[in-house]
CSV table of C-alpha atoms in Angstrom, one decimal:
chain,number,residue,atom,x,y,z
A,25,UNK,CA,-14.5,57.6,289.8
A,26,UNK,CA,-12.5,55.2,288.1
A,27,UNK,CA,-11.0,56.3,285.2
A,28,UNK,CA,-7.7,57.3,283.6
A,29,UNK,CA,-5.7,57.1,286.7
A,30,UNK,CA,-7.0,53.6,287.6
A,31,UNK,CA,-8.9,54.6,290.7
A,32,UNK,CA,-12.3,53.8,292.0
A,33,UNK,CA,-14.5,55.0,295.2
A,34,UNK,CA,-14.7,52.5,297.8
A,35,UNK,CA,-15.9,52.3,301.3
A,36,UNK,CA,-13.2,51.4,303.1
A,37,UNK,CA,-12.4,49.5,306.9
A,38,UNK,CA,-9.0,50.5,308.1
A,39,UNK,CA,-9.5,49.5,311.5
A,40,UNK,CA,-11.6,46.0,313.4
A,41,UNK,CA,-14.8,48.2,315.3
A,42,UNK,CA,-18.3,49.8,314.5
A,43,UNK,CA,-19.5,49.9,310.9
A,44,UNK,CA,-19.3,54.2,311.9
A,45,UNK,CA,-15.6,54.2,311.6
A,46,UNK,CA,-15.9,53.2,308.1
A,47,UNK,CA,-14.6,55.7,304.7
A,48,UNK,CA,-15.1,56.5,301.9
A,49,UNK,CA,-11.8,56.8,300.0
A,50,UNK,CA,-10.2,57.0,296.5
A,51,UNK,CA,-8.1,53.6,296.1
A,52,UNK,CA,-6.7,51.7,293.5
A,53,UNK,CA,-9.0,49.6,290.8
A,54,UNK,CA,-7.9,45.8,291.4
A,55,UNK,CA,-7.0,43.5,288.5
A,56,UNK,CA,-8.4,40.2,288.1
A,57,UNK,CA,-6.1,37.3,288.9
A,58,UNK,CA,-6.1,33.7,287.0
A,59,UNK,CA,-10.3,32.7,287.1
A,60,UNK,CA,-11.4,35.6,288.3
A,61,UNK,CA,-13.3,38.7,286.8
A,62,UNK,CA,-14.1,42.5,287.3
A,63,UNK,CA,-17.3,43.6,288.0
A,64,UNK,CA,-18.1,47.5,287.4
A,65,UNK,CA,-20.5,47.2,289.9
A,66,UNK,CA,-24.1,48.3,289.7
A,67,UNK,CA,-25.7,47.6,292.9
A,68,UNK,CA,-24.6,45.5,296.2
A,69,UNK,CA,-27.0,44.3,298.5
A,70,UNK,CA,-25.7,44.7,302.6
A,71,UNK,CA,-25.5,41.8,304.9
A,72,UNK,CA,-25.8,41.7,308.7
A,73,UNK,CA,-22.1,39.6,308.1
A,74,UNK,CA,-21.2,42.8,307.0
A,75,UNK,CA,-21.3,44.3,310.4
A,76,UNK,CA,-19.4,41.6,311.6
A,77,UNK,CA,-16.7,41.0,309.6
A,78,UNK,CA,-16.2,44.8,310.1
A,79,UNK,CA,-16.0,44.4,313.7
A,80,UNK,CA,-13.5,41.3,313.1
A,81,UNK,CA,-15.5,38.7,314.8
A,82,UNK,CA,-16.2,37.1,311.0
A,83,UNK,CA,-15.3,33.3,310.5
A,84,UNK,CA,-13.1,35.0,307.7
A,85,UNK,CA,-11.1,38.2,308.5
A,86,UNK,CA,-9.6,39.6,305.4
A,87,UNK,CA,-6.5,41.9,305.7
A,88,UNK,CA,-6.7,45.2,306.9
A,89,UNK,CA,-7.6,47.4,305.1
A,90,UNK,CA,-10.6,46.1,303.0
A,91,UNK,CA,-14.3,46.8,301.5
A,92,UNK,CA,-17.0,45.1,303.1
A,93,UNK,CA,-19.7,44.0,300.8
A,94,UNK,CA,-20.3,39.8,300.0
A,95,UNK,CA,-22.6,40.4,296.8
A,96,UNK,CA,-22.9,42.2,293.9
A,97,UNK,CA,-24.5,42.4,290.3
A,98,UNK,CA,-22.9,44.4,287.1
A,99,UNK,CA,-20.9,44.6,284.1
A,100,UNK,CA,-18.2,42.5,283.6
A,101,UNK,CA,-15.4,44.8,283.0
A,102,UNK,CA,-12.6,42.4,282.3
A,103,UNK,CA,-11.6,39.1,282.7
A,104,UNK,CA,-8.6,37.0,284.1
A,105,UNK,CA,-6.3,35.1,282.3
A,106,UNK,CA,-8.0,31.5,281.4
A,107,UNK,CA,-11.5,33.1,282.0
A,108,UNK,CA,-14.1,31.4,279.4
A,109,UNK,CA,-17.3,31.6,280.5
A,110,UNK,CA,-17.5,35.3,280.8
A,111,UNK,CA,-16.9,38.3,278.2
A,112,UNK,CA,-16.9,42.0,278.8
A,113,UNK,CA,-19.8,43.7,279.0
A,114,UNK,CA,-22.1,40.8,280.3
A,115,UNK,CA,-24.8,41.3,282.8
A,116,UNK,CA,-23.5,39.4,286.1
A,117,UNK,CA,-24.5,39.2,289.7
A,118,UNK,CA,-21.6,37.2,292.4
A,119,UNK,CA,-21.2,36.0,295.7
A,120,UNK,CA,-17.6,38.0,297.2
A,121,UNK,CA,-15.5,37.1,299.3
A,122,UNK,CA,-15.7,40.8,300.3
A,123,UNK,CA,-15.4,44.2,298.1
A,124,UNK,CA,-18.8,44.9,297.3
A,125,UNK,CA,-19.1,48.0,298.4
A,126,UNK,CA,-17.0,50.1,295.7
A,127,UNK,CA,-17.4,50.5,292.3
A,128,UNK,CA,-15.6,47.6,291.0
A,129,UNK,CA,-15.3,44.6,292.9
A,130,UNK,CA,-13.2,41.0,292.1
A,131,UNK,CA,-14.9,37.8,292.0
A,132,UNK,CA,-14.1,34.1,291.2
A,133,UNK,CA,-15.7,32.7,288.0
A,134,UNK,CA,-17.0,29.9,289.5
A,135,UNK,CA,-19.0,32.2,292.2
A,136,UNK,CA,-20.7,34.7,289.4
A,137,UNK,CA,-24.0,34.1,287.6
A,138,UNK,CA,-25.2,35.4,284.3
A,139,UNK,CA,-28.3,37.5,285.1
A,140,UNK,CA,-31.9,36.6,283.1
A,141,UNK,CA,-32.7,38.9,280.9
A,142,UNK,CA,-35.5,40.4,282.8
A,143,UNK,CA,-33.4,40.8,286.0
A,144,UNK,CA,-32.7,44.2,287.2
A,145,UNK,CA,-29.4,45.4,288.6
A,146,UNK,CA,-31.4,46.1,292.1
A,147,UNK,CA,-32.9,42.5,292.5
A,148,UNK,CA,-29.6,40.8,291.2
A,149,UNK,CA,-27.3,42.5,293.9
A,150,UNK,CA,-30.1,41.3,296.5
A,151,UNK,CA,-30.5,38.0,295.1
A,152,UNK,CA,-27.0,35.3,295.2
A,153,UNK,CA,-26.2,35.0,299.4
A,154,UNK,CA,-29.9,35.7,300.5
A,155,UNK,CA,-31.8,33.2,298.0
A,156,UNK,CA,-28.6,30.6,297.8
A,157,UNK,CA,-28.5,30.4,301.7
A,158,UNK,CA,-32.0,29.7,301.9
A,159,UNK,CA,-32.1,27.7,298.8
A,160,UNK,CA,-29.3,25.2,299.9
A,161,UNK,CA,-30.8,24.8,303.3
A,162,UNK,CA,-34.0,24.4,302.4
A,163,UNK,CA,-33.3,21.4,299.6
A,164,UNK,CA,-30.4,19.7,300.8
A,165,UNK,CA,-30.2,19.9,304.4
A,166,UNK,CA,-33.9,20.4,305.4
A,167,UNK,CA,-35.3,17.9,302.2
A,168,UNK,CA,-38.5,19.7,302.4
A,169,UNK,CA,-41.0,17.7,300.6
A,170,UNK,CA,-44.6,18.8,298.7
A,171,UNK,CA,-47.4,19.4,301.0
A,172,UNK,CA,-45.2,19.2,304.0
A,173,UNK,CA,-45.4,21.9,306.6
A,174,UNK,CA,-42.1,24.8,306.9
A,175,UNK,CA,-42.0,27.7,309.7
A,176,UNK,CA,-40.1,30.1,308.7
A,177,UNK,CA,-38.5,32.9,311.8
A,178,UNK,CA,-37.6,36.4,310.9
A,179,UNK,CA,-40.1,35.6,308.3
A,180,UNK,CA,-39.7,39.2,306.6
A,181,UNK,CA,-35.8,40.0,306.7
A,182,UNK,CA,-33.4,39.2,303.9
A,183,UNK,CA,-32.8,35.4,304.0
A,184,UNK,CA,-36.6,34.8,305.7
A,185,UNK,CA,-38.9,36.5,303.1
A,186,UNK,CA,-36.5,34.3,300.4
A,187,UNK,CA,-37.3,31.2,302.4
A,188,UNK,CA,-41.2,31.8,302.1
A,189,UNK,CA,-41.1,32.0,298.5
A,190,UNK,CA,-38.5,28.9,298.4
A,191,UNK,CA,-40.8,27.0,300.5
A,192,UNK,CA,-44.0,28.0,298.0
A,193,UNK,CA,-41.9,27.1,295.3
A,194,UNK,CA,-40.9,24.0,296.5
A,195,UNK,CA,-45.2,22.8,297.2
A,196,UNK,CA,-45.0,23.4,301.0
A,197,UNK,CA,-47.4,24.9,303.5
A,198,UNK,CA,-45.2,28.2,305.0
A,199,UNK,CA,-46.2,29.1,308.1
A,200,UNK,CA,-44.3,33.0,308.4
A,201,UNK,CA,-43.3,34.4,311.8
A,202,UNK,CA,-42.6,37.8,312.6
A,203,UNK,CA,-42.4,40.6,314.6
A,204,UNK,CA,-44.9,42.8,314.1
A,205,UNK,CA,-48.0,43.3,311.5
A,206,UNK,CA,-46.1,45.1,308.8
A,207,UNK,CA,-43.3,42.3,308.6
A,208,UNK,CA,-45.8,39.4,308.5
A,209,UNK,CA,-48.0,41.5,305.5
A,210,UNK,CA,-44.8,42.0,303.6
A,211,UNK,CA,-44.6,37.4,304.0
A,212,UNK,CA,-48.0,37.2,302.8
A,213,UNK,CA,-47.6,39.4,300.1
A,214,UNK,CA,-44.4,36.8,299.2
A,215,UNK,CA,-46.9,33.8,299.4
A,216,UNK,CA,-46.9,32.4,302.9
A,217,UNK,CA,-50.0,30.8,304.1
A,218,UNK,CA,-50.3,31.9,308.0
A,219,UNK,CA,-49.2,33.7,310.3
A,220,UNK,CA,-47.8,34.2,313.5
A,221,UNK,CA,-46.5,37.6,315.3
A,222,UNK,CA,-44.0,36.0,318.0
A,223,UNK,CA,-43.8,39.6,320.1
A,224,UNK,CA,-47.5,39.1,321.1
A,225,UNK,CA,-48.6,35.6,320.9
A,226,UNK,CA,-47.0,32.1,321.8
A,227,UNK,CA,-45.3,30.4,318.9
A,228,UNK,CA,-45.5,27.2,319.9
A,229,UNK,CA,-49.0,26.8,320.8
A,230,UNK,CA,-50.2,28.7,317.5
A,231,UNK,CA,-47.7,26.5,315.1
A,232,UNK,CA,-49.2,23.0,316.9
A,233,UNK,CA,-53.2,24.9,316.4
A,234,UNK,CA,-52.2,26.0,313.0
A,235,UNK,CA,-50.6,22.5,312.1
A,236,UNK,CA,-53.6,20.7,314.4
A,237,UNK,CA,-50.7,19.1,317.0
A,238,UNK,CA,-48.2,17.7,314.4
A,239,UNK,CA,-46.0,20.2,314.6
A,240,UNK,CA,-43.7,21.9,311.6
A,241,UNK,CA,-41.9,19.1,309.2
A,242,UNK,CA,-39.2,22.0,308.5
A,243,UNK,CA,-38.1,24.9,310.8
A,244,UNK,CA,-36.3,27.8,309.1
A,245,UNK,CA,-34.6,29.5,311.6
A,246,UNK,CA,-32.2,33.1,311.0
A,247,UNK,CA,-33.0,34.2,314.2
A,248,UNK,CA,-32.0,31.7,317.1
A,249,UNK,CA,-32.7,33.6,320.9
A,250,UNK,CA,-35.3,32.6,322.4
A,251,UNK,CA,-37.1,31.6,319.5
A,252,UNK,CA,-35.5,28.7,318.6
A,253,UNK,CA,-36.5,27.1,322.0
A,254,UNK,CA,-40.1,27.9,320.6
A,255,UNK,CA,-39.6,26.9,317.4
A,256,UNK,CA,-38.1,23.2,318.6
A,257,UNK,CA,-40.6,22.6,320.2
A,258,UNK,CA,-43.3,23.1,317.5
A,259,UNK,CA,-40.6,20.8,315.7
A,260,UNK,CA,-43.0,17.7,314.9
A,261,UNK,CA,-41.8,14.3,314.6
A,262,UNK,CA,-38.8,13.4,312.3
A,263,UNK,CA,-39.1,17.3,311.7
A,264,UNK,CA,-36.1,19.1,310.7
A,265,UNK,CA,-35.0,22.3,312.2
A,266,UNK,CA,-32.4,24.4,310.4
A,267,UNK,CA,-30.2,26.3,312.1
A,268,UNK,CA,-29.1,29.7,309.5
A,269,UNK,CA,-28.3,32.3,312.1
A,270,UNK,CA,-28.8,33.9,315.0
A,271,UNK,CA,-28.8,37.4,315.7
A,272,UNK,CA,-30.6,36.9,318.7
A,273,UNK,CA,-28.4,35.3,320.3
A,274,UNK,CA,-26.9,31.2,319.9
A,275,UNK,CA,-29.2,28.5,321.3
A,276,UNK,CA,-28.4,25.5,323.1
A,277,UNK,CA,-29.8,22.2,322.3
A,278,UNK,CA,-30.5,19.6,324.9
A,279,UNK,CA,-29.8,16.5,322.8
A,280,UNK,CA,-32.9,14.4,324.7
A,281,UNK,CA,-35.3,17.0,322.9
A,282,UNK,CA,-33.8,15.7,319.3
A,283,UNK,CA,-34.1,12.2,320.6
A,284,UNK,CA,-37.6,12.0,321.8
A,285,UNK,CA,-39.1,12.9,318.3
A,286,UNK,CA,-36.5,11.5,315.7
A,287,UNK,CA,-35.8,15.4,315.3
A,288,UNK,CA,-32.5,17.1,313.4
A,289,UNK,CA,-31.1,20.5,314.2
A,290,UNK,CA,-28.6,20.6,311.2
A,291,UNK,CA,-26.4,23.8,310.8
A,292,UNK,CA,-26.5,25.4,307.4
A,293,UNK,CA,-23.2,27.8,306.0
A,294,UNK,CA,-23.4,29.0,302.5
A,295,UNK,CA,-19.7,28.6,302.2
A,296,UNK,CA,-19.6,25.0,302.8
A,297,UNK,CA,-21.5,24.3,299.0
A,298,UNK,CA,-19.6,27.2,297.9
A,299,UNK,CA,-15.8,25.0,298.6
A,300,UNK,CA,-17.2,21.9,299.3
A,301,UNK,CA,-20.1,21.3,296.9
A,302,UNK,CA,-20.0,23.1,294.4
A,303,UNK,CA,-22.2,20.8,292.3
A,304,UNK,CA,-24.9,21.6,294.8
A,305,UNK,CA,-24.5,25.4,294.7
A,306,UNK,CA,-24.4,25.0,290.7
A,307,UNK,CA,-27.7,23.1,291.2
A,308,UNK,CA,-29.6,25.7,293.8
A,309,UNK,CA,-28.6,28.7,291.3
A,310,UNK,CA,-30.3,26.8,288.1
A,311,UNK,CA,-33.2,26.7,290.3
A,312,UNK,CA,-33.4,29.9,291.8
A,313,UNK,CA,-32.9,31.2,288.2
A,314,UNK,CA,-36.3,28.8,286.6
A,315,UNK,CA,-38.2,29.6,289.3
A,316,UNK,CA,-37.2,33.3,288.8
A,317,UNK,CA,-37.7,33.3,285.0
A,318,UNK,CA,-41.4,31.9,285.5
A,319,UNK,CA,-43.0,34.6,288.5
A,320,UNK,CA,-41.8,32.8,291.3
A,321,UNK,CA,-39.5,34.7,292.5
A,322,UNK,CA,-39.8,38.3,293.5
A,323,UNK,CA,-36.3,39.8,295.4
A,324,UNK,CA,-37.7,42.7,297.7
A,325,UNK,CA,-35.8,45.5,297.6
A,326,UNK,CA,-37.0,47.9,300.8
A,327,UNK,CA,-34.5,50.1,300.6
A,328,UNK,CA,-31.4,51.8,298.3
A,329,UNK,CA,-28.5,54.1,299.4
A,330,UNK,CA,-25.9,55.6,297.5
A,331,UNK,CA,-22.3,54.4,298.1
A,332,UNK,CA,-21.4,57.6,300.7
A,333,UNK,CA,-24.1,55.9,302.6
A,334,UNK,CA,-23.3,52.4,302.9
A,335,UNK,CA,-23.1,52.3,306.6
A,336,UNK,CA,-26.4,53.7,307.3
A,337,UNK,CA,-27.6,51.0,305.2
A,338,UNK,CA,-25.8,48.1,307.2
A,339,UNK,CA,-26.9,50.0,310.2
A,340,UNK,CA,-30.4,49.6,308.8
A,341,UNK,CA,-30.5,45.9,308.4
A,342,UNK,CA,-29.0,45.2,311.7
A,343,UNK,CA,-31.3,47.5,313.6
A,344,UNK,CA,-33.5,45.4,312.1
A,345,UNK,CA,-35.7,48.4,310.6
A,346,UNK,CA,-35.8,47.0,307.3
A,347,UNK,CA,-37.8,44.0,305.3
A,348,UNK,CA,-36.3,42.1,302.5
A,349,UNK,CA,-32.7,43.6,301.1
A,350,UNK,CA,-31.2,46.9,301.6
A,351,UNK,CA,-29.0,47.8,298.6
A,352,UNK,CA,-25.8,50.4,297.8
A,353,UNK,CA,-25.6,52.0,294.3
A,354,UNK,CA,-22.4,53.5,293.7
């Protein structure tokens, strides 16, 4: 624990390969550079990136060795030198650049969030990257519009079930895919309107019955695979499918298929509003905070670990055996 001798528990990667080879290990408590601040952490929600950047195949490889984990909420602990907007002791969830996964983590001022009141610790370390990724998306990218149509893929997991409530939020029809009958009841329970179990049924020809032959306005697609083939093609006119991951494998797009019905396949990275427009980000997170604030907005936690445990809970999400966010208390 940290204390004293300036040390803290982290889970550590010491080595590029399987999320099993990580530690658990005493190291040293970092220090919080110029606009940065220290977060005794409370709970960090796991990321399938996770798994990745563990393996080294991330867009971003930090140097070895280093603690996974890209969000957390807690207790601001201290603050860096010109540091302003924060004070110890406040309640603050963050997006990391990684470090999450230990009992106090670093993060930059202008990527932490003061938590509403009525946040807890377990839906604030599952809410920045899931509901942000979504959120930006959603708004600026896909320009979903009231009473238009969104179909949402992987409808239940961590950045889907936040797109169904987005896309409620936001006046849209959702129309929520899944795997199997559990993951679409837990995207009802979240608000979406139909829907659709892709392992037994065709999800084309149910989104053109559903949306009598127009087609979705917006696709929301985490998954890629197969599905996205699917999913293009119950892309309707001027429709707008965006591309957020794809742990089913990358797609390829045959450019005549965007052509023929005005359609755009736009890629969506939370990083690029996190260095590149950071107005935008600033924007998604007063949002995602009102909507929050008025009942809106309900982060699903499915599952908790303690920090000892952090790689069966990665393990979890990318097995994909859990719905919503899996979390890490340390």
């Amino acid at each position: 624990m940290a204390g004293e001798t300036g040390d803290m528990r982290a889970i550590v990667c010491s080595a590029w390969g399987s999320i099993d080879q990580l530690t658990l290990e005493h190291i040293d408590q970092p220090l919080p550079g110029d606009g940065e601040v220290l977060i005794r952490v409370e709970a960090s929600a796991v990321n399938f990136a996770d798994s990745i950047m563990v393996a080294g195949r991330y867009q971003t490889k930090p140097a070895l060795p280093f603690s996974p984990g890209l969000e957390t909420a807690g207790v601001v602990a201290e603050c860096g030198p010109g540091v302003t907007a924060f004070a110890p002791g406040d309640r603050v969830m963050a997006i990391l650049a990684y470090g999450g996964l230990a009992e106090y983590a670093i993060a930059k001022v202008t990527e932490t969030f003061r938590m509403p009141n009525s946040m807890s610790f377990d839906e604030a370390g599952a809410f920045p990257v899931s509901y942000l990724s979504s959120h930006v998306a959603i708004r600026w990218l896909g320009r979903l519009e009231p009473d238009e149509t969104m179909l949402v893929l992987g409808a239940a997991g961590g950045v889907g079930l936040t797109a169904v409530e987005i896309g409620k939020a936001m006046g849209a029809r959702v129309i929520a895919a899944a795997s199997s009958p559990e993951k679409l009841a837990v995207a009802q329970a979240h608000g979406a309107d139909a829907l659709i179990n892709y392992s037994t049924g065709d999800l084309t020809a149910r989104v053109m019955e559903l949306t009598h032959d127009k087609g979705a306005d917006v696709v929301f697609d985490p998954v890629g695979g197969a599905l996205f083939d699917a999913a293009l093609s119950a892309t309707g006119w001027g429709g707008r499918i965006l591309v957020v991951g794809f742990v089913a494998g990358v797609p390829q797009i045959s450019a005549n298929r965007l052509l023929v019905k005005n359609r755009s396949a736009m890629g969506s990275s939370l990083r690029h509003f996190r260095w590149h427009e950071p107005q935008k980000l600033n924007k998604s997170v007063e949002e995602l905070l009102q909507w929050y604030v008025e009942g809106k907005l309900k982060p699903c936690v499915s599952h908790s670990f303690p920090l000892e445990e952090s790689a069966r809970a990665i393990g979890l999400l990318t097995n994909r055996e859990a719905h919503g966010k899996v979390i890490v208390r340390p």
